PDB file of C-alpha atoms in Angstrom:
ATOM      1  CA  PRO J   1    -140.795 -71.423-127.606  1.00  0.00           C
ATOM      2  CA  SER J   2    -138.101 -72.701-127.708  1.00  0.00           C
ATOM      3  CA  GLN J   3    -136.926 -75.649-125.510  1.00  0.00           C
ATOM      4  CA  PRO J   4    -133.453 -76.517-124.275  1.00  0.00           C
ATOM      5  CA  PRO J   5    -131.989 -79.784-126.156  1.00  0.00           C
ATOM      6  CA  HIS J   6    -132.116 -81.946-122.943  1.00  0.00           C
ATOM      7  CA  THR J   7    -135.585 -82.042-122.693  1.00  0.00           C
ATOM      8  CA  ILE J   8    -136.247 -84.349-125.794  1.00  0.00           C
ATOM      9  CA  SER J   9    -133.221 -86.160-124.866  1.00  0.00           C
ATOM     10  CA  ALA J  10    -134.433 -86.646-121.321  1.00  0.00           C
ATOM     11  CA  PHE J  11    -137.523 -87.797-123.274  1.00  0.00           C
ATOM     12  CA  PHE J  12    -136.265 -90.404-125.259  1.00  0.00           C
ATOM     13  CA  ILE J  13    -134.057 -91.703-122.269  1.00  0.00           C
ATOM     14  CA  LEU J  14    -136.867 -92.630-120.053  1.00  0.00           C
ATOM     15  CA  VAL J  15    -138.212 -94.542-123.238  1.00  0.00           C
ATOM     16  CA  SER J  16    -135.211 -96.667-123.660  1.00  0.00           C
ATOM     17  CA  PHE J  17    -134.171 -97.442-120.288  1.00  0.00           C
ATOM     18  CA  PRO J  18    -137.378 -99.920-118.680  1.00  0.00           C
ATOM     19  CA  PRO J  19    -135.476 -99.269-114.915  1.00  0.00           C
ATOM     20  CA  LEU J  20    -135.816 -95.824-115.164  1.00  0.00           C
ATOM     21  CA  ARG J  21    -139.573 -95.713-116.502  1.00  0.00           C
ATOM     22  CA  GLU J  22    -140.510 -97.623-113.956  1.00  0.00           C
ATOM     23  CA  LYS J  23    -139.368 -95.830-111.270  1.00  0.00           C
ATOM     24  CA  VAL J  24    -140.752 -92.113-112.479  1.00  0.00           C
ATOM     25  CA  PHE J  25    -144.006 -94.056-113.884  1.00  0.00           C
ATOM     26  CA  GLY J  26    -145.425 -96.970-112.065  1.00  0.00           C
ATOM     27  CA  ALA J  27    -146.264 -99.781-113.559  1.00  0.00           C
ATOM     28  CA  LYS J  28    -150.252 -99.319-114.688  1.00  0.00           C
ATOM     29  CA  LYS J  29    -151.250 -99.176-117.782  1.00  0.00           C
ATOM     30  CA  ALA J  30    -154.450 -98.229-119.387  1.00  0.00           C
ATOM     31  CA  ARG J  31    -157.602-100.096-120.223  1.00  0.00           C
ATOM     32  CA  PRO J  32    -158.247-100.657-123.901  1.00  0.00           C
ATOM     33  CA  ALA J  33    -160.976 -99.665-125.553  1.00  0.00           C
ATOM     34  CA  PRO J  34    -164.375-102.212-125.448  1.00  0.00           C
ATOM     35  CA  ALA J  35    -164.750-101.813-129.449  1.00  0.00           C
ATOM     36  CA  LEU J  36    -161.289-103.098-129.747  1.00  0.00           C
ATOM     37  CA  ALA J  37    -160.922-105.958-127.372  1.00  0.00           C
ATOM     38  CA  ALA J  38    -161.294-108.282-130.813  1.00  0.00           C
ATOM     39  CA  ARG J  39    -158.348-107.093-132.178  1.00  0.00           C
ATOM     40  CA  GLN J  40    -156.575-107.032-128.721  1.00  0.00           C
ATOM     41  CA  GLU J  41    -157.800-110.822-128.415  1.00  0.00           C
ATOM     42  CA  ARG J  42    -155.671-111.784-132.296  1.00  0.00           C
ATOM     43  CA  ASN J  43    -152.798-109.562-131.506  1.00  0.00           C
ATOM     44  CA  PRO J  44    -149.943-110.242-128.873  1.00  0.00           C
ATOM     45  CA  ARG J  45    -147.885-107.324-128.680  1.00  0.00           C
ATOM     46  CA  LEU J  46    -151.784-106.229-127.738  1.00  0.00           C
ATOM     47  CA  ARG J  47    -152.300-108.889-125.249  1.00  0.00           C
ATOM     48  CA  ARG J  48    -149.163-108.178-123.506  1.00  0.00           C
ATOM     49  CA  TRP J  49    -149.972-104.418-123.236  1.00  0.00           C
ATOM     50  CA  ARG J  50    -153.284-105.400-121.868  1.00  0.00           C
ATOM     51  CA  SER J  51    -151.970-107.815-119.009  1.00  0.00           C
ATOM     52  CA  ARG J  52    -149.508-104.726-117.501  1.00  0.00           C
ATOM     53  CA  GLY J  53    -152.625-103.964-115.662  1.00  0.00           C
ATOM     54  CA  GLU J  54    -156.556-102.392-116.326  1.00  0.00           C
ATOM     55  CA  ALA J  55    -156.468 -99.656-113.426  1.00  0.00           C
ATOM     56  CA  ALA J  56    -156.100 -96.725-115.866  1.00  0.00           C
ATOM     57  CA  ASP J  57    -156.889 -94.563-113.088  1.00  0.00           C
ATOM     58  CA  MET J  58    -153.437 -94.881-112.361  1.00  0.00           C
ATOM     59  CA  ALA J  59    -151.617 -93.238-114.990  1.00  0.00           C
ATOM     60  CA  LYS J  60    -149.389 -89.710-114.056  1.00  0.00           C
ATOM     61  CA  TYR J  61    -149.580 -88.463-117.733  1.00  0.00           C
ATOM     62  CA  ILE J  62    -152.166 -88.508-120.641  1.00  0.00           C
ATOM     63  CA  ILE J  63    -151.625 -87.376-124.019  1.00  0.00           C
ATOM     64  CA  THR J  64    -154.509 -86.459-126.401  1.00  0.00           C
ATOM     65  CA  LEU J  65    -153.444 -86.139-130.147  1.00  0.00           C
ATOM     66  CA  SER J  66    -156.258 -83.764-131.341  1.00  0.00           C
ATOM     67  CA  PHE J  67    -157.265 -84.208-134.684  1.00  0.00           C
ATOM     68  CA  ASP J  68    -158.827 -81.366-136.701  1.00  0.00           C
ATOM     69  CA  ASP J  69    -160.693 -81.135-139.600  1.00  0.00           C
ATOM     70  CA  GLY J  70    -161.615 -84.632-140.909  1.00  0.00           C
ATOM     71  CA  PHE J  71    -159.421 -84.859-144.068  1.00  0.00           C
ATOM     72  CA  LEU J  72    -161.159 -88.452-145.383  1.00  0.00           C
ATOM     73  CA  LYS J  73    -157.610 -90.107-146.133  1.00  0.00           C
ATOM     74  CA  SER J  74    -155.854 -88.626-142.941  1.00  0.00           C
ATOM     75  CA  ASN J  75    -158.380 -89.667-140.473  1.00  0.00           C
ATOM     76  CA  LEU J  76    -158.593 -93.196-142.180  1.00  0.00           C
ATOM     77  CA  LYS J  77    -155.074 -93.730-142.207  1.00  0.00           C
ATOM     78  CA  ILE J  78    -155.084 -92.545-138.186  1.00  0.00           C
ATOM     79  CA  ALA J  79    -158.016 -95.041-137.134  1.00  0.00           C
ATOM     80  CA  GLU J  80    -155.794 -97.853-138.687  1.00  0.00           C
ATOM     81  CA  ILE J  81    -152.752 -96.584-136.749  1.00  0.00           C
ATOM     82  CA  TYR J  82    -154.385 -96.352-133.522  1.00  0.00           C
ATOM     83  CA  GLU J  83    -156.252 -99.206-134.230  1.00  0.00           C
ATOM     84  CA  ARG J  84    -152.578-101.272-134.310  1.00  0.00           C
ATOM     85  CA  PHE J  85    -152.187-100.528-130.936  1.00  0.00           C
ATOM     86  CA  GLY J  86    -155.311-100.801-129.397  1.00  0.00           C
ATOM     87  CA  LEU J  87    -156.151 -97.155-128.749  1.00  0.00           C
ATOM     88  CA  ARG J  88    -159.021 -95.043-129.884  1.00  0.00           C
ATOM     89  CA  ALA J  89    -158.603 -91.351-131.719  1.00  0.00           C
ATOM     90  CA  CYS J  90    -159.594 -88.226-131.188  1.00  0.00           C
ATOM     91  CA  MET J  91    -161.070 -86.288-134.273  1.00  0.00           C
ATOM     92  CA  ASN J  92    -162.704 -83.128-134.162  1.00  0.00           C
ATOM     93  CA  VAL J  93    -164.695 -82.732-137.497  1.00  0.00           C
ATOM     94  CA  LEU J  94    -166.960 -79.943-139.615  1.00  0.00           C
ATOM     95  CA  ALA J  95    -170.822 -80.175-139.081  1.00  0.00           C
ATOM     96  CA  GLU J  96    -171.293 -78.511-142.833  1.00  0.00           C
ATOM     97  CA  PRO J  97    -167.550 -78.784-144.513  1.00  0.00           C
ATOM     98  CA  GLU J  98    -169.720 -78.387-148.072  1.00  0.00           C
ATOM     99  CA  ALA J  99    -169.702 -74.824-146.838  1.00  0.00           C
ATOM    100  CA  LEU J 100    -165.922 -74.226-145.446  1.00  0.00           C
ATOM    101  CA  VAL J 101    -164.607 -71.138-145.430  1.00  0.00           C
ATOM    102  CA  GLU J 102    -162.254 -69.727-148.645  1.00  0.00           C
ATOM    103  CA  GLU J 103    -159.127 -69.769-146.585  1.00  0.00           C
ATOM    104  CA  GLN J 104    -159.318 -73.240-145.081  1.00  0.00           C
ATOM    105  CA  ARG J 105    -160.091 -74.797-148.459  1.00  0.00           C
ATOM    106  CA  ILE J 106    -155.900 -74.364-149.102  1.00  0.00           C
ATOM    107  CA  TRP J 107    -155.668 -77.465-147.043  1.00  0.00           C
ATOM    108  CA  GLY J 108    -157.824 -79.925-148.702  1.00  0.00           C
ATOM    109  CA  THR J 109    -161.825 -80.267-149.159  1.00  0.00           C
ATOM    110  CA  GLU J 110    -161.691 -84.169-149.636  1.00  0.00           C
ATOM    111  CA  ARG J 111    -163.527 -84.294-145.796  1.00  0.00           C
ATOM    112  CA  GLY J 112    -165.151 -87.419-144.264  1.00  0.00           C
ATOM    113  CA  ASP J 113    -169.381 -87.825-144.354  1.00  0.00           C
ATOM    114  CA  TRP J 114    -171.392 -88.989-141.852  1.00  0.00           C
ATOM    115  CA  ALA J 115    -171.113 -92.393-142.944  1.00  0.00           C
ATOM    116  CA  VAL J 116    -167.319 -92.505-142.230  1.00  0.00           C
ATOM    117  CA  TRP J 117    -167.994 -90.420-139.216  1.00  0.00           C
ATOM    118  CA  ASN J 118    -170.494 -93.275-137.805  1.00  0.00           C
ATOM    119  CA  GLU J 119    -168.226 -96.056-138.197  1.00  0.00           C
ATOM    120  CA  LEU J 120    -165.122 -94.837-137.295  1.00  0.00           C
ATOM    121  CA  GLN J 121    -167.186 -93.936-133.825  1.00  0.00           C
ATOM    122  CA  ALA J 122    -168.486 -97.668-133.768  1.00  0.00           C
ATOM    123  CA  ARG J 123    -165.100 -98.705-134.269  1.00  0.00           C
ATOM    124  CA  GLY J 124    -164.119 -96.912-130.862  1.00  0.00           C
ATOM    125  CA  HIS J 125    -162.954 -93.757-132.197  1.00  0.00           C
ATOM    126  CA  GLU J 126    -163.902 -90.327-130.724  1.00  0.00           C
ATOM    127  CA  ILE J 127    -165.697 -88.314-133.195  1.00  0.00           C
ATOM    128  CA  MET J 128    -166.116 -84.285-131.775  1.00  0.00           C
ATOM    129  CA  PRO J 129    -167.590 -81.039-133.091  1.00  0.00           C
ATOM    130  CA  HIS J 130    -165.448 -78.183-134.187  1.00  0.00           C
ATOM    131  CA  GLY J 131    -167.803 -76.024-135.897  1.00  0.00           C
ATOM    132  CA  CYS J 132    -170.130 -76.033-139.167  1.00  0.00           C
ATOM    133  CA  ARG J 133    -167.636 -74.599-141.968  1.00  0.00           C
ATOM    134  CA  HIS J 134    -164.414 -73.547-139.819  1.00  0.00           C
ATOM    135  CA  LEU J 135    -165.521 -69.822-139.146  1.00  0.00           C
ATOM    136  CA  ASP J 136    -163.453 -67.965-136.072  1.00  0.00           C
ATOM    137  CA  LYS J 137    -165.827 -67.663-133.097  1.00  0.00           C
ATOM    138  CA  SER J 138    -163.782 -64.963-131.848  1.00  0.00           C
ATOM    139  CA  ALA J 139    -163.749 -62.805-134.952  1.00  0.00           C
ATOM    140  CA  LEU J 140    -167.470 -62.938-134.687  1.00  0.00           C
ATOM    141  CA  PRO J 141    -170.670 -61.002-132.641  1.00  0.00           C
ATOM    142  CA  PHE J 142    -171.679 -63.533-129.560  1.00  0.00           C
ATOM    143  CA  GLU J 143    -175.185 -64.019-130.837  1.00  0.00           C
ATOM    144  CA  GLU J 144    -173.780 -64.903-134.542  1.00  0.00           C
ATOM    145  CA  ALA J 145    -171.099 -67.253-132.801  1.00  0.00           C
ATOM    146  CA  LYS J 146    -173.850 -68.976-130.589  1.00  0.00           C
ATOM    147  CA  GLN J 147    -175.958 -69.609-133.044  1.00  0.00           C
ATOM    148  CA  LEU J 148    -172.940 -71.348-135.168  1.00  0.00           C
ATOM    149  CA  ILE J 149    -172.412 -73.361-132.416  1.00  0.00           C
ATOM    150  CA  GLU J 150    -176.154 -74.379-131.465  1.00  0.00           C
ATOM    151  CA  ARG J 151    -176.428 -74.990-135.124  1.00  0.00           C
ATOM    152  CA  CYS J 152    -173.569 -77.534-135.234  1.00  0.00           C
ATOM    153  CA  LEU J 153    -174.638 -79.500-132.114  1.00  0.00           C
ATOM    154  CA  ALA J 154    -178.285 -79.387-133.956  1.00  0.00           C
ATOM    155  CA  ILE J 155    -176.277 -81.369-136.842  1.00  0.00           C
ATOM    156  CA  PHE J 156    -174.124 -83.518-134.933  1.00  0.00           C
ATOM    157  CA  ALA J 157    -177.367 -85.140-132.665  1.00  0.00           C
ATOM    158  CA  GLU J 158    -179.139 -85.587-135.902  1.00  0.00           C
ATOM    159  CA  LYS J 159    -175.888 -86.946-137.817  1.00  0.00           C
ATOM    160  CA  MET J 160    -174.234 -89.030-135.443  1.00  0.00           C
ATOM    161  CA  GLU J 161    -175.397 -92.179-133.470  1.00  0.00           C
ATOM    162  CA  GLY J 162    -175.884 -91.652-129.622  1.00  0.00           C
ATOM    163  CA  PHE J 163    -174.627 -88.191-129.892  1.00  0.00           C
ATOM    164  CA  ASP J 164    -175.054 -86.165-126.690  1.00  0.00           C
ATOM    165  CA  SER J 165    -174.019 -82.697-127.004  1.00  0.00           C
ATOM    166  CA  HIS J 166    -174.170 -82.420-122.541  1.00  0.00           C
ATOM    167  CA  ARG J 167    -171.113 -85.099-122.791  1.00  0.00           C
ATOM    168  CA  ALA J 168    -169.148 -83.826-125.801  1.00  0.00           C
ATOM    169  CA  VAL J 169    -166.121 -81.088-126.330  1.00  0.00           C
ATOM    170  CA  PHE J 170    -166.686 -78.504-128.875  1.00  0.00           C
ATOM    171  CA  ASN J 171    -163.372 -78.321-130.478  1.00  0.00           C
ATOM    172  CA  PHE J 172    -163.234 -74.551-131.444  1.00  0.00           C
ATOM    173  CA  PRO J 173    -161.957 -73.505-134.914  1.00  0.00           C
ATOM    174  CA  TYR J 174    -158.222 -71.775-134.678  1.00  0.00           C
ATOM    175  CA  ASN J 175    -158.559 -72.740-131.018  1.00  0.00           C
ATOM    176  CA  ARG J 176    -160.042 -68.877-130.625  1.00  0.00           C
ATOM    177  CA  SER J 177    -162.806 -68.380-128.262  1.00  0.00           C
ATOM    178  CA  THR J 178    -163.850 -65.486-125.925  1.00  0.00           C
ATOM    179  CA  ALA J 179    -164.844 -65.008-122.432  1.00  0.00           C
ATOM    180  CA  GLU J 180    -168.462 -64.608-123.146  1.00  0.00           C
ATOM    181  CA  LEU J 181    -168.759 -67.856-125.340  1.00  0.00           C
ATOM    182  CA  GLU J 182    -166.554 -69.603-122.565  1.00  0.00           C
ATOM    183  CA  ALA J 183    -169.037 -68.786-119.834  1.00  0.00           C
ATOM    184  CA  TRP J 184    -172.319 -69.663-122.331  1.00  0.00           C
ATOM    185  CA  LEU J 185    -170.289 -73.462-123.806  1.00  0.00           C
ATOM    186  CA  PRO J 186    -170.424 -75.371-119.891  1.00  0.00           C
ATOM    187  CA  THR J 187    -174.705 -74.912-120.344  1.00  0.00           C
ATOM    188  CA  VAL J 188    -174.408 -76.789-123.578  1.00  0.00           C
ATOM    189  CA  VAL J 189    -171.929 -79.138-123.505  1.00  0.00           C
ATOM    190  CA  ARG J 190    -169.337 -80.644-120.940  1.00  0.00           C
ATOM    191  CA  ALA J 191    -166.441 -78.897-122.332  1.00  0.00           C
ATOM    192  CA  TYR J 192    -164.562 -77.101-124.714  1.00  0.00           C
ATOM    193  CA  ARG J 193    -161.146 -76.619-126.287  1.00  0.00           C
ATOM    194  CA  THR J 194    -159.177 -73.372-126.934  1.00  0.00           C
ATOM    195  CA  ALA J 195    -155.738 -72.203-127.120  1.00  0.00           C
ATOM    196  CA  GLY J 196    -153.332 -71.907-123.906  1.00  0.00           C
ATOM    197  CA  GLY J 197    -150.026 -73.995-122.495  1.00  0.00           C
ATOM    198  CA  PRO J 198    -151.555 -77.226-124.010  1.00  0.00           C
ATOM    199  CA  ILE J 199    -150.691 -78.944-120.566  1.00  0.00           C
ATOM    200  CA  ASN J 200    -153.755 -79.358-118.682  1.00  0.00           C
ATOM    201  CA  PRO J 201    -154.142 -80.454-115.097  1.00  0.00           C
ATOM    202  CA  LEU J 202    -155.157 -84.142-114.939  1.00  0.00           C
ATOM    203  CA  PRO J 203    -159.001 -84.250-115.802  1.00  0.00           C
ATOM    204  CA  ARG J 204    -161.513 -84.140-112.890  1.00  0.00           C
ATOM    205  CA  ARG J 205    -165.178 -83.791-112.692  1.00  0.00           C
ATOM    206  CA  GLY J 206    -166.785 -80.521-113.567  1.00  0.00           C
ATOM    207  CA  MET J 207    -163.255 -79.468-115.828  1.00  0.00           C
ATOM    208  CA  THR J 208    -164.980 -77.355-118.551  1.00  0.00           C
ATOM    209  CA  CYS J 209    -161.746 -75.622-120.375  1.00  0.00           C
ATOM    210  CA  VAL J 210    -158.826 -77.980-121.710  1.00  0.00           C
ATOM    211  CA  ARG J 211    -155.903 -75.707-123.311  1.00  0.00           C
ATOM    212  CA  THR J 212    -154.523 -76.845-126.184  1.00  0.00           C
ATOM    213  CA  ALA J 213    -151.514 -75.498-128.546  1.00  0.00           C
ATOM    214  CA  GLY J 214    -150.244 -77.018-132.096  1.00  0.00           C
ATOM    215  CA  HIS J 215    -147.314 -75.708-134.768  1.00  0.00           C
ATOM    216  CA  GLY J 216    -147.815 -75.303-138.421  1.00  0.00           C
ATOM    217  CA  PRO J 217    -147.808 -74.740-141.156  1.00  0.00           C
ATOM    218  CA  GLY J 218    -144.978 -77.114-142.142  1.00  0.00           C
ATOM    219  CA  ASP J 219    -144.557 -79.814-139.949  1.00  0.00           C
ATOM    220  CA  CYS J 220    -145.269 -80.467-136.269  1.00  0.00           C
ATOM    221  CA  SER J 221    -143.361 -83.479-135.259  1.00  0.00           C
ATOM    222  CA  GLU J 222    -140.896 -81.978-133.202  1.00  0.00           C
ATOM    223  CA  ASP J 223    -142.694 -79.325-131.426  1.00  0.00           C
ATOM    224  CA  ILE J 224    -144.938 -82.381-130.156  1.00  0.00           C
ATOM    225  CA  ASP J 225    -141.882 -84.251-128.861  1.00  0.00           C
ATOM    226  CA  ARG J 226    -140.792 -80.743-127.373  1.00  0.00           C
ATOM    227  CA  TRP J 227    -143.821 -80.433-125.531  1.00  0.00           C
ATOM    228  CA  ILE J 228    -144.351 -84.564-124.299  1.00  0.00           C
ATOM    229  CA  GLY J 229    -140.535 -83.440-123.288  1.00  0.00           C
ATOM    230  CA  ARG J 230    -142.309 -80.834-120.703  1.00  0.00           C
ATOM    231  CA  LEU J 231    -144.919 -83.048-119.951  1.00  0.00           C
ATOM    232  CA  LEU J 232    -142.804 -85.611-118.747  1.00  0.00           C
ATOM    233  CA  GLN J 233    -140.857 -83.097-116.308  1.00  0.00           C
ATOM    234  CA  GLN J 234    -144.214 -82.827-114.339  1.00  0.00           C
ATOM    235  CA  PRO J 235    -145.130 -84.540-111.574  1.00  0.00           C
ATOM    236  CA  GLU J 236    -148.291 -85.313-113.542  1.00  0.00           C
ATOM    237  CA  GLY J 237    -150.419 -83.665-116.255  1.00  0.00           C
ATOM    238  CA  TRP J 238    -152.379 -84.190-119.145  1.00  0.00           C
ATOM    239  CA  LEU J 239    -150.957 -83.091-122.935  1.00  0.00           C
ATOM    240  CA  VAL J 240    -153.782 -81.858-125.387  1.00  0.00           C
ATOM    241  CA  TYR J 241    -151.838 -81.205-128.699  1.00  0.00           C
ATOM    242  CA  ASN J 242    -153.465 -79.867-131.215  1.00  0.00           C
ATOM    243  CA  THR J 243    -152.781 -81.718-135.028  1.00  0.00           C
ATOM    244  CA  HIS J 244    -154.388 -82.152-137.940  1.00  0.00           C
ATOM    245  CA  GLY J 245    -153.652 -84.318-141.023  1.00  0.00           C
ATOM    246  CA  LEU J 246    -151.401 -86.877-142.230  1.00  0.00           C
ATOM    247  CA  ASP J 247    -148.409 -87.041-145.010  1.00  0.00           C
ATOM    248  CA  GLY J 248    -148.938 -83.490-146.025  1.00  0.00           C
ATOM    249  CA  GLU J 249    -152.221 -83.021-145.826  1.00  0.00           C
ATOM    250  CA  GLY J 250    -153.178 -79.945-143.909  1.00  0.00           C
ATOM    251  CA  TRP J 251    -151.892 -77.188-141.384  1.00  0.00           C
ATOM    252  CA  GLY J 252    -149.157 -78.712-139.225  1.00  0.00           C
ATOM    253  CA  PRO J 253    -149.372 -82.452-140.358  1.00  0.00           C
ATOM    254  CA  ILE J 254    -147.243 -84.809-139.480  1.00  0.00           C
ATOM    255  CA  THR J 255    -146.179 -88.366-141.381  1.00  0.00           C
ATOM    256  CA  SER J 256    -147.808 -91.613-140.820  1.00  0.00           C
ATOM    257  CA  ASP J 257    -144.175 -93.030-139.744  1.00  0.00           C
ATOM    258  CA  PHE J 258    -143.967 -90.537-137.113  1.00  0.00           C
ATOM    259  CA  LEU J 259    -147.173 -91.200-135.515  1.00  0.00           C
ATOM    260  CA  GLU J 260    -146.652 -94.769-135.592  1.00  0.00           C
ATOM    261  CA  ARG J 261    -143.584 -94.312-133.855  1.00  0.00           C
ATOM    262  CA  LEU J 262    -144.819 -92.341-131.393  1.00  0.00           C
ATOM    263  CA  LEU J 263    -147.381 -94.293-130.203  1.00  0.00           C
ATOM    264  CA  GLY J 264    -145.107 -97.311-130.034  1.00  0.00           C
ATOM    265  CA  ARG J 265    -142.604 -95.233-127.615  1.00  0.00           C
ATOM    266  CA  LEU J 266    -145.651 -94.328-125.538  1.00  0.00           C
ATOM    267  CA  MET J 267    -147.143 -97.718-125.339  1.00  0.00           C
ATOM    268  CA  GLU J 268    -143.911 -98.711-123.884  1.00  0.00           C
ATOM    269  CA  MET J 269    -144.022 -96.225-121.098  1.00  0.00           C
ATOM    270  CA  GLU J 270    -145.350 -97.045-117.924  1.00  0.00           C
ATOM    271  CA  GLY J 271    -147.578 -94.797-116.307  1.00  0.00           C
ATOM    272  CA  VAL J 272    -148.620 -92.722-119.608  1.00  0.00           C
ATOM    273  CA  GLU J 273    -151.609 -92.941-121.505  1.00  0.00           C
ATOM    274  CA  VAL J 274    -152.876 -91.988-124.663  1.00  0.00           C
ATOM    275  CA  MET J 275    -156.744 -91.240-124.864  1.00  0.00           C
ATOM    276  CA  PRO J 276    -159.333 -88.759-126.725  1.00  0.00           C
ATOM    277  CA  THR J 277    -160.208 -85.529-124.955  1.00  0.00           C
ATOM    278  CA  ALA J 278    -164.337 -86.618-124.496  1.00  0.00           C
ATOM    279  CA  ALA J 279    -163.274 -89.750-122.931  1.00  0.00           C
ATOM    280  CA  ALA J 280    -160.695 -88.669-120.432  1.00  0.00           C
ATOM    281  CA  LEU J 281    -163.230 -86.014-118.778  1.00  0.00           C
ATOM    282  CA  ALA J 282    -165.823 -89.221-119.190  1.00  0.00           C
ATOM    283  CA  ARG J 283    -163.434 -91.180-116.971  1.00  0.00           C
ATOM    284  CA  ALA J 284    -163.406 -88.015-114.620  1.00  0.00           C
ATOM    285  CA  TRP J 285    -167.001 -87.808-114.177  1.00  0.00           C
ATOM    286  CA  GLY J 286    -167.071 -91.836-113.372  1.00  0.00           C
ATOM    287  CA  GLU J 287    -168.915 -92.507-116.818  1.00  0.00           C
ATOM    288  CA  ALA J 288    -166.249 -94.708-118.270  1.00  0.00           C
TER     289      ALA J 288
END
C-alpha cells in the first residue's frame, strides 16, 4: 500500500532531534548479546550504547529484519555489519539448499553450509529453519507439507549445535501457510512466521504467530523505511520485516550501505530495540 509522504519525514525528524526522541520513546536501551561483549569492550561507540541502560524490556518498539534463504556472501556481510553495532542478526536458512527448487535458483545458488551457520550462531546470531528446499507449503497436501517441515527440523537438530525445535521459529518459504499447518506447528515449534501486516503486538508468552511482509523483486529499502514510519506512529509494536540478501543478491535485496545507515539510526533512538525473532519470543518467555 502507498504511504503518505509525511510518514517517512516524521521518522527522520525523530531521528534528528534527541529531545523529541526522549519524550516519545523514554530513556532505556537494549542489553547487547553476551557473545558480542568482547567487541563492545573494545569499541567506545558500543560501550556508550550499553551504558544507556540494560532494561531491554522497556523498549516500546522492536524491529526485526528477517533475512531469508542463506546467501553465503550476503549473510557473512550482514553478520559483520550487525556486529559493528553489537547486534544479533536474524537469519533463516534452508536445510537442503543443494535440492533448491528451480525457480529459486535464479536468485543465486551459493548458500552457506552448516559450518558457516554454526560459526555465526557461536558469534551470537540467530539461525532458524526456512524449510528444506524452499517449497511453497500452501500448495502442498497437508501431510506432505507436514513431513517436509518435520524433515527440516530433524536436519536442524542434527546439524545445528544446541538446536531445540520447541524454542525455534519456522519461517514459511514465500510466507505462505495454511490454517491446518498453523494449527499443527505450535506442537513442534515455539512459533511460525507467515504473511500478514508486519507490525505485530510486542512479544508475549504463548505467542505462536509472527506476521511479516516484504517487497521485491527490486530493492526494498524504501519499503522498510515506510514500515518503520508506520511502526513509530503506533503506541508500541514489533515490526518483523522479511528481506533476503545484500547488494543485488536475492529477491528484494537491500544495500550494505543502507543496512549500516539504518542500524546506525535505530541505535540512536531511545525506546527502539533491534533483535531477532526467536530471541524476542524467548525473552517474553523469561528465557533471556
